[in-house]
XYZ file of C-alpha atoms in Angstrom:
627
model
C 0.000 0.000 0.000
C 1.285 3.427 -0.911
C 0.947 6.405 1.397
C -1.026 9.413 0.276
C 1.160 12.326 -0.726
C 0.850 16.014 -1.264
C 2.378 15.913 -4.724
C 1.263 18.938 -6.735
C -0.893 18.367 -9.780
C 1.001 18.318 -13.091
C -0.108 21.839 -13.941
C 1.026 23.083 -10.516
C 4.399 21.393 -10.853
C 4.886 22.855 -14.285
C 3.963 26.286 -13.038
C 6.501 26.011 -10.182
C 9.189 24.826 -12.550
C 8.606 27.574 -15.087
C 8.054 30.532 -12.788
C 11.313 31.479 -11.069
C 11.095 33.863 -8.177
C 11.895 37.433 -9.162
C 14.262 39.562 -7.081
C 11.338 41.839 -6.172
C 9.543 38.937 -4.534
C 11.987 38.373 -1.673
C 9.580 39.394 1.085
C 6.807 37.360 -0.513
C 9.134 34.385 -0.821
C 10.057 34.570 2.854
C 6.371 34.789 3.795
C 5.495 31.790 1.667
C 8.350 29.790 3.149
C 7.277 30.627 6.694
C 3.722 29.639 5.789
C 4.852 26.407 4.181
C 7.076 25.465 7.087
C 4.413 26.192 9.687
C 1.891 24.115 7.760
C 4.297 21.229 7.259
C 5.441 21.359 10.875
C 1.845 20.992 12.120
C 1.147 18.225 9.656
C 4.354 16.222 9.995
C 5.567 16.827 13.545
C 4.689 13.369 14.865
C 5.854 11.477 11.751
C 9.090 13.480 11.898
C 9.537 12.566 15.552
C 8.932 8.903 14.783
C 11.492 9.084 11.968
C 14.009 10.921 14.144
C 13.841 8.201 16.785
C 14.134 5.438 14.198
C 17.119 7.123 12.572
C 18.771 7.811 15.942
C 18.560 4.102 16.695
C 19.874 3.228 13.236
C 22.756 5.699 13.499
C 23.664 4.520 17.011
C 23.631 0.831 16.152
C 24.935 0.901 12.573
C 26.105 4.182 11.020
C 28.261 5.588 13.847
C 30.060 2.302 14.723
C 30.692 1.576 11.036
C 32.104 5.055 10.474
C 34.351 4.911 13.532
C 35.546 1.398 12.693
C 36.336 2.312 9.078
C 38.329 5.426 9.965
C 40.169 3.624 12.780
C 40.979 0.738 10.405
C 42.441 3.210 7.917
C 44.629 4.802 10.587
C 45.904 1.385 11.655
C 46.538 0.388 8.077
C 48.767 3.424 7.504
C 50.397 2.914 10.930
C 49.128 6.210 12.340
C 46.883 5.303 15.271
C 46.264 8.871 16.407
C 44.911 11.685 14.304
C 47.184 14.662 13.821
C 50.573 12.944 14.064
C 51.597 13.112 10.385
C 55.074 14.325 9.425
C 56.342 15.836 6.185
C 54.586 16.519 2.859
C 53.589 12.872 2.379
C 52.167 12.781 5.889
C 50.276 16.001 5.259
C 48.692 14.533 2.135
C 47.724 11.435 4.108
C 46.171 13.620 6.777
C 44.187 15.581 4.180
C 43.024 12.335 2.554
C 41.920 11.033 5.940
C 40.040 14.274 6.661
C 38.314 14.058 3.278
C 37.238 10.479 3.988
C 36.019 11.421 7.460
C 34.088 14.310 5.935
C 32.532 12.009 3.342
C 31.368 9.593 6.053
C 29.919 12.394 8.165
C 28.189 14.036 5.215
C 26.772 10.686 4.104
C 25.157 10.179 7.530
C 23.695 13.702 7.371
C 22.304 12.963 3.916
C 20.721 9.737 5.147
C 18.927 11.634 7.886
C 17.813 14.365 5.508
C 16.546 11.734 3.076
C 14.173 10.322 5.670
C 13.016 13.810 6.621
C 12.271 14.638 2.974
C 10.372 11.409 2.468
C 8.317 11.908 5.626
C 7.515 15.541 4.839
C 6.330 14.526 1.356
C 3.730 12.096 2.661
C 0.340 12.415 4.312
C 0.406 8.935 5.807
C 0.157 8.051 9.492
C 3.240 8.640 11.569
C 4.153 4.995 12.096
C 3.651 3.854 8.529
C 5.372 6.936 7.139
C 8.420 6.667 9.399
C 8.876 2.968 8.747
C 8.477 3.490 4.991
C 10.979 6.354 5.112
C 13.551 4.056 6.715
C 13.047 1.528 3.929
C 13.263 4.295 1.327
C 16.454 5.650 2.864
C 18.116 2.236 2.769
C 17.052 1.724 -0.843
C 18.738 5.003 -1.812
C 21.858 4.484 0.302
C 24.039 3.591 -2.703
C 23.243 6.678 -4.823
C 23.460 8.857 -1.710
C 26.938 7.497 -0.969
C 28.035 8.356 -4.517
C 26.520 11.831 -4.165
C 28.307 12.421 -0.863
C 31.616 11.257 -2.337
C 31.232 13.568 -5.353
C 30.480 16.590 -3.188
C 33.332 15.979 -0.741
C 35.750 15.257 -3.592
C 34.774 18.494 -5.308
C 35.371 20.477 -2.109
C 38.718 18.709 -1.605
C 39.852 19.613 -5.121
C 38.629 23.180 -4.612
C 40.670 23.395 -1.391
C 43.958 22.318 -2.966
C 44.864 25.684 -4.580
C 44.371 27.838 -1.485
C 46.027 25.202 0.704
C 49.000 25.178 -1.653
C 49.196 28.968 -1.576
C 48.967 28.922 2.223
C 51.698 26.301 2.442
C 53.985 28.263 0.146
C 53.421 31.463 2.116
C 54.097 29.660 5.383
C 57.343 28.164 4.116
C 58.466 31.465 2.635
C 57.575 33.675 5.606
C 57.628 31.401 8.650
C 59.596 28.354 7.584
C 62.753 29.457 9.417
C 60.982 29.904 12.754
C 60.147 27.354 15.436
C 56.336 26.874 15.384
C 56.018 27.476 19.112
C 58.011 30.688 18.769
C 55.599 31.857 16.068
C 52.555 31.156 18.259
C 53.923 32.656 21.464
C 56.146 35.527 20.296
C 54.052 36.470 17.230
C 56.878 37.933 15.161
C 56.302 40.458 12.370
C 56.526 37.661 9.824
C 53.381 36.108 11.319
C 51.361 39.249 10.615
C 52.724 39.369 7.077
C 51.623 35.765 6.639
C 48.153 36.400 8.045
C 47.704 39.597 6.061
C 48.785 37.911 2.828
C 46.909 34.664 3.349
C 43.660 36.163 4.693
C 42.372 37.290 1.255
C 43.294 33.910 -0.235
C 41.491 32.104 2.594
C 38.458 34.387 2.288
C 38.257 33.728 -1.443
C 38.585 29.993 -0.845
C 35.832 29.956 1.772
C 33.600 32.049 -0.508
C 34.046 29.509 -3.307
C 33.298 26.634 -0.929
C 30.145 28.390 0.286
C 29.059 29.065 -3.296
C 29.558 25.408 -4.197
C 27.690 24.280 -1.092
C 24.630 26.414 -1.823
C 24.764 25.552 -5.522
C 24.357 21.890 -4.571
C 22.015 22.453 -1.619
C 19.094 20.700 -3.347
C 21.042 17.753 -4.741
C 19.781 15.376 -2.062
C 16.214 16.555 -2.562
C 16.516 16.129 -6.335
C 17.862 12.601 -5.914
C 15.239 11.591 -3.337
C 12.135 13.400 -4.520
C 12.666 13.418 -8.280
C 14.515 10.110 -8.571
C 17.551 11.577 -10.357
C 20.981 9.983 -10.490
C 23.785 11.650 -8.471
C 25.333 13.678 -11.299
C 21.921 14.700 -12.650
C 20.881 15.712 -9.115
C 23.888 18.024 -8.860
C 22.988 19.607 -12.194
C 19.360 19.971 -11.160
C 20.361 21.739 -7.949
C 22.640 24.068 -9.880
C 19.752 24.992 -12.174
C 17.345 25.670 -9.305
C 19.798 27.816 -7.355
C 21.242 29.836 -10.234
C 21.167 33.532 -9.352
C 19.657 32.915 -5.908
C 22.669 31.876 -3.832
C 22.666 34.930 -1.568
C 18.961 34.780 -0.697
C 19.164 31.041 -0.060
C 22.299 31.485 2.059
C 20.650 34.124 4.268
C 17.710 31.824 5.010
C 19.766 28.669 5.563
C 22.529 30.295 7.626
C 20.016 32.238 9.734
C 18.143 29.045 10.572
C 21.403 27.173 11.234
C 22.540 29.796 13.750
C 19.218 29.580 15.543
C 19.387 25.788 15.632
C 22.954 25.844 16.965
C 21.930 28.173 19.792
C 19.084 25.951 21.004
C 21.130 23.352 22.970
C 23.254 26.122 24.468
C 20.174 27.964 25.655
C 18.722 24.778 27.148
C 21.950 24.060 29.018
C 22.095 27.612 30.356
C 18.446 27.461 31.397
C 18.878 24.194 33.269
C 22.070 25.377 34.947
C 20.578 28.655 36.162
C 16.975 27.682 36.858
C 16.812 23.940 37.506
C 20.185 22.882 38.901
C 19.862 25.018 42.069
C 16.714 23.036 42.946
C 18.891 19.990 43.592
C 20.732 21.907 46.279
C 17.502 21.838 48.299
C 17.394 18.042 48.457
C 18.186 16.416 51.806
C 21.851 15.457 52.149
C 21.139 11.776 51.564
C 23.010 9.895 48.850
C 19.998 7.862 47.624
C 17.719 10.898 47.379
C 20.340 12.945 45.579
C 21.032 10.063 43.182
C 17.333 9.677 42.374
C 16.911 13.421 41.877
C 19.897 13.553 39.545
C 18.653 10.598 37.476
C 15.307 12.335 36.923
C 17.032 15.644 36.281
C 19.495 14.274 33.706
C 16.739 12.311 31.953
C 14.650 15.456 31.580
C 17.675 17.424 30.450
C 18.618 14.820 27.833
C 15.032 14.674 26.569
C 14.883 18.479 26.322
C 18.171 18.718 24.441
C 17.081 15.937 22.107
C 13.812 17.770 21.537
C 15.688 20.920 20.580
C 17.961 18.988 18.235
C 14.946 17.261 16.703
C 13.177 20.564 16.188
C 16.259 22.102 14.598
C 16.791 19.134 12.271
C 13.117 19.169 11.298
C 13.082 22.896 10.565
C 16.177 22.553 8.394
C 14.620 19.715 6.380
C 11.351 21.586 5.965
C 13.203 24.706 4.841
C 15.124 22.757 2.198
C 11.924 21.084 0.994
C 9.996 24.375 0.881
C 12.785 26.101 -1.027
C 13.090 23.139 -3.378
C 9.395 23.190 -4.280
C 9.052 26.971 -4.463
C 12.052 27.232 -6.791
C 10.655 24.628 -9.172
C 11.404 21.202 -7.720
C 8.687 18.565 -8.186
C 8.283 15.391 -6.133
C 7.499 12.130 -7.919
C 4.620 9.930 -6.834
C 6.898 7.111 -5.673
C 8.790 9.073 -3.015
C 7.338 6.865 -0.261
C 7.406 3.151 -0.933
C 5.090 0.565 0.567
C 5.488 0.383 4.319
C 6.231 -2.845 6.233
C 3.340 -4.613 7.875
C 2.394 -3.313 11.329
C 4.915 -0.432 11.238
C 3.490 0.979 14.478
C 5.187 -1.772 16.431
C 8.590 -0.710 15.179
C 8.073 2.975 15.863
C 6.472 2.479 19.284
C 9.317 0.132 20.058
C 11.838 2.793 19.002
C 10.149 5.422 21.178
C 10.028 3.104 24.185
C 13.597 1.967 23.637
C 14.800 5.544 23.403
C 13.108 6.589 26.639
C 14.448 3.496 28.388
C 17.918 4.191 27.021
C 17.799 7.829 28.155
C 16.770 6.752 31.652
C 19.440 4.045 31.752
C 22.149 6.431 30.567
C 21.147 9.006 33.159
C 21.259 6.366 35.897
C 24.600 5.072 34.647
C 25.982 8.623 34.513
C 25.041 9.194 38.141
C 26.306 5.798 39.302
C 29.599 6.230 37.474
C 30.211 9.785 38.627
C 33.776 10.006 39.784
C 33.875 10.688 43.514
C 37.504 9.837 44.028
C 40.303 12.375 44.396
C 43.313 10.307 43.349
C 44.044 12.479 40.326
C 47.702 13.427 40.102
C 49.079 16.838 39.155
C 51.868 17.311 36.620
C 53.716 20.613 36.409
C 54.002 21.459 32.706
C 57.648 22.437 32.117
C 57.786 22.958 35.860
C 55.764 25.671 37.547
C 56.191 27.764 34.423
C 54.084 30.703 35.590
C 56.309 31.137 38.664
C 59.751 30.576 37.114
C 61.145 30.268 33.571
C 60.031 27.043 31.895
C 62.232 23.940 31.782
C 64.683 25.283 34.360
C 65.744 23.972 37.736
C 64.066 27.003 39.314
C 60.732 25.989 37.740
C 61.232 22.414 38.935
C 61.818 23.570 42.499
C 58.711 25.768 42.352
C 56.688 22.761 41.158
C 57.946 20.622 44.030
C 57.129 23.411 46.489
C 53.592 23.585 45.028
C 53.054 19.880 45.720
C 53.121 18.603 42.135
C 53.259 14.829 41.782
C 55.192 14.960 38.511
C 57.231 17.429 36.482
C 57.001 17.386 32.699
C 59.924 18.764 30.699
C 61.295 18.554 27.163
C 64.648 17.236 25.992
C 66.650 17.629 22.794
C 70.062 16.615 21.494
C 72.905 19.104 21.255
C 75.408 19.113 18.416
C 77.787 16.938 20.436
C 75.120 14.419 21.534
C 74.265 15.757 25.008
C 70.633 15.534 26.143
C 69.536 19.027 27.191
C 66.315 20.267 28.783
C 64.779 22.615 26.226
C 61.505 22.890 24.326
C 62.033 24.890 21.113
C 64.228 23.908 18.208
C 66.177 27.174 18.584
C 66.900 29.826 21.243
C 65.054 32.664 19.517
C 61.994 32.802 21.809
C 63.845 32.354 25.105
C 67.075 34.228 24.488
C 66.741 36.053 21.150
C 69.368 33.721 19.689
C 68.533 32.186 16.271
C 70.944 29.258 16.624
C 69.366 25.798 16.428
C 69.775 23.544 19.453
C 70.830 20.595 17.299
C 73.657 22.705 15.798
C 74.979 24.040 19.116
C 77.464 22.149 21.342
C 76.681 21.847 25.045
C 79.607 24.076 26.036
C 78.237 26.903 23.881
C 74.761 26.457 25.385
C 76.112 27.107 28.844
C 76.453 30.767 27.873
C 72.781 31.110 26.899
C 70.747 32.987 29.501
C 67.312 31.283 29.648
C 65.977 33.217 32.650
C 66.197 36.936 31.912
C 63.257 36.853 29.489
C 61.036 35.785 32.389
C 62.231 38.336 34.944
C 65.344 39.970 36.434
C 65.263 37.606 39.429
C 66.114 34.700 37.119
C 68.903 36.385 35.209
C 71.720 33.942 34.591
C 69.539 30.796 34.678
C 71.214 28.206 32.462
C 70.131 25.227 30.386
C 70.325 21.958 32.317
C 71.169 18.550 30.960
C 68.829 15.611 31.483
C 71.264 14.071 33.976
C 71.360 17.315 35.981
C 67.561 17.641 35.959
C 67.008 14.078 37.170
C 69.623 14.475 39.882
C 68.007 17.731 40.999
C 64.502 16.276 41.177
C 65.957 13.203 42.889
C 62.670 11.326 43.335
C 60.856 14.258 44.951
C 58.473 14.107 41.980
C 58.112 11.867 38.992
C 59.908 13.064 35.856
C 57.802 13.052 32.679
C 60.428 13.442 29.957
C 59.071 14.419 26.536
C 61.423 13.594 23.680
C 61.666 16.374 21.079
C 63.644 14.916 18.192
C 64.877 16.932 15.248
C 64.643 15.427 11.771
C 66.725 12.245 11.492
C 67.932 12.094 15.115
C 65.006 10.400 16.865
C 66.865 7.127 17.385
C 69.963 8.900 18.686
C 67.890 10.982 21.094
C 66.082 7.912 22.437
C 69.340 6.017 22.933
C 70.979 8.965 24.724
C 67.969 9.482 27.013
C 67.813 5.806 27.959
C 71.548 5.854 28.696
C 71.249 8.895 30.990
C 68.271 7.403 32.844
C 70.030 4.076 33.371
C 73.326 5.690 34.330
C 71.659 7.740 37.066
C 69.490 4.886 38.321
C 66.293 6.926 37.843
C 64.263 4.372 35.872
C 61.509 3.964 38.471
C 60.924 7.733 38.652
C 60.886 8.494 34.914
C 58.140 8.325 32.284
C 59.283 8.769 28.688
C 56.820 10.598 26.439
C 56.504 11.657 22.826
C 54.012 12.964 20.272
C 55.285 10.329 17.845
C 53.665 6.858 18.030
C 56.670 5.475 16.150
C 59.062 6.793 18.793
C 56.932 5.381 21.600
C 56.949 1.963 19.908
C 60.711 2.193 19.475
C 61.077 3.042 23.177
C 59.021 -0.015 24.139
C 61.273 -2.209 22.011
C 64.471 -0.687 23.383
C 63.324 -0.602 27.029
C 60.462 -3.077 27.665
C 60.207 -2.118 31.340
C 60.173 1.640 30.847
C 57.058 3.678 31.624
C 55.816 5.316 28.433
C 53.343 8.070 27.578
C 51.948 9.072 24.215
C 50.842 12.678 23.731
C 48.155 13.496 21.172
C 46.067 16.431 20.042
C 43.153 14.167 19.139
C 42.339 10.474 19.078
C 39.545 8.410 17.601
C 37.840 6.040 20.052
C 39.647 2.721 20.023
C 42.570 3.855 17.859
C 45.103 3.480 20.656
C 45.147 -0.309 20.587
C 48.256 -0.723 18.415
C 50.569 1.549 20.353
C 51.950 0.181 23.603
C 51.955 2.914 26.230
C 51.115 3.311 29.893
C 49.573 6.779 29.701
C 47.818 8.788 27.001
C 48.282 12.547 27.262
C 45.357 14.140 25.443
C 44.698 17.779 24.602
C 42.138 18.703 27.240
C 39.723 20.085 24.638
C 39.378 16.533 23.282
C 38.763 14.841 26.634
C 35.269 13.508 27.253
C 33.439 10.609 28.870
C 34.270 8.323 25.964
C 38.003 9.027 26.250
C 37.890 8.192 29.969
C 35.906 5.004 29.329
C 38.347 3.968 26.582
C 41.280 4.453 28.960
C 39.598 2.340 31.640
C 38.770 -0.419 29.180
C 42.239 -0.580 27.674
C 44.127 -0.193 30.923
C 46.151 2.991 30.466
C 46.140 6.246 32.446
C 44.606 9.352 30.894
C 46.252 12.740 31.241
C 44.773 16.033 29.995
C 47.001 18.951 29.000
C 47.460 21.889 29.474
C 44.754 23.011 31.943
C 45.258 26.337 33.725
C 41.689 27.289 34.632
C 40.585 25.985 38.088
C 37.003 25.479 36.864
C 38.211 23.263 34.053
C 40.520 21.437 36.451
C 37.514 20.607 38.624
C 35.534 19.413 35.636
C 38.264 17.055 34.484
C 38.644 15.711 38.002
C 34.894 15.046 37.982
C 35.205 13.420 34.583
C 37.605 10.869 36.053
C 40.924 11.632 34.354
C 44.036 10.272 36.038
C 46.363 13.245 35.655
C 46.141 16.969 34.952
C 49.073 18.760 33.351
C 49.163 22.463 34.173
C 51.390 25.516 34.242
C 49.949 26.393 37.673
C 50.320 23.219 39.770
C 49.531 25.088 42.994
C 45.994 25.790 41.726
C 45.450 22.171 40.690
C 46.638 20.886 44.077
C 44.345 23.368 45.830
C 41.300 22.313 43.779
C 42.067 18.662 44.450
C 42.395 19.266 48.192
C 39.134 21.221 48.289
C 37.270 18.405 46.589
C 38.820 15.836 48.864
C 37.292 17.638 51.842
C 33.742 17.406 50.411
C 31.237 14.709 51.323
C 29.999 12.354 48.610
C 26.692 14.214 48.328
C 28.430 17.572 48.067
C 30.757 16.161 45.460
C 27.836 14.859 43.398
C 26.193 18.271 43.344
C 29.459 20.049 42.607
C 30.077 17.711 39.725
C 26.668 18.424 38.272
C 27.335 22.175 38.405
C 30.737 21.837 36.761
C 29.322 19.468 34.131
C 26.895 22.164 32.946
C 29.665 24.781 32.874
C 31.990 22.716 30.692
């Protein structure tokens, strides 16, 4: 049985297709669109909700795991388990290819969801039958949609190559001789020349990408509602949007901004209006737990409702624009529905509510109430004394830090020295490269005056001197900073210094390079190892043998903590200097916090240790909303 549809009569469709909207009709067009969307929203709200729940279940059980598994498999295949650790031009191309593939996967999932929304909004059937039929229709079109997604992402990737090449050439020409960290922190004149020169190129590139995006905005609708093949759908969208890109962009971007603000407004509303109500509960763990389960369930349902409303409005806007600009829907947009579709949709709704309740309960039960998080002083207490110096290490010990992180490099004569940058420009105004400077010459470099007169004359320490100075008063987290072609020599020299001083039990070796971490495991099977990363896909750490993962704190979430627990390594977040964020990561359950202000982290940890379990639960809820 086919569902009834609101397909326009042939004469209406022809009239829409042959009567483009004139520039003078902008206000009328906006009024018609608002009218159309309000009408469709009243008519299709429940079918849309049924579809949204079905698709959420489908995406959770099939699309998201398949996407994550595929991208993780690719990273393992190319021996790069963590995103962002690609070296050299070949590595950069691999990274761009990986990003393009990730974008294609993500865009494909978005197109699948939009397909169901378009099918539902083009039918007058009951909500259960329509939603179930839309799922079948989406699956039937999955192949052409995948081709369409690949074509669009490939076109954007090709379009990006010229401005990326120009940006790369400008960077090499203007900033290639500088250490990247020096560029970021010191902001030399060359950086402003680069930004000023590249900004117009980037603006032009983004304008072209936006033009291409809006030119192909109706490609999915043309494929789904008119039954066109992928290439023909792209051409159809180009025809419908010709000369109207700006007006379409204003409508679409305006709606997108409103949709993006919805979850933020809900979170702010709950934090300011609802969260304080929990403070009035009796100080009893069971009552507080029950209140939080109900609270988080309601919050999750509200956020989901806002996301559903935003997704629905976007789909209805695209459909309204598509029809008003001449698009016509075929009579076979909705295929025959499965028998008794209501069972599937009611089951999806019940399963979703049960899952939301279970997740809320699990979130409360698993809330981290412990205070065993350790504090690592990043390059020592580097806001109190100059970084990577013995003075900073002493300040970190005085602050109560559990570990001190510092960087090491090789000198020209093979000595392991404690230094971060590849040259002395940022610290001492000296352009010489560390790898080209003998240790004896480094002894004359003043690495303290830049920080303050009190540290004038502070000198570069060797790894052996740093370990002897720390002398077990804190753990030493030694990050290896190899220069091109000396990674093996640096690793061998570091291992020799650690063994010679008998500091093995108090040292963790770390690196941003998975290859170097693997080499360290082979060379020293008993050594403690840490891998630092800017970002990591869930599950991609399984091929690199390390004891701790140091993750950029902006990438840390519940999933990262759960992955660390499941795989048996410690999770560190870096570099966290805001006490509110420190508290949030402690609540999240991370094992270590790396910070430039260890005294603040120790204070926050001590304050939370003094709280009762009930107080800690409520504090965690507050910090969770302020993330």
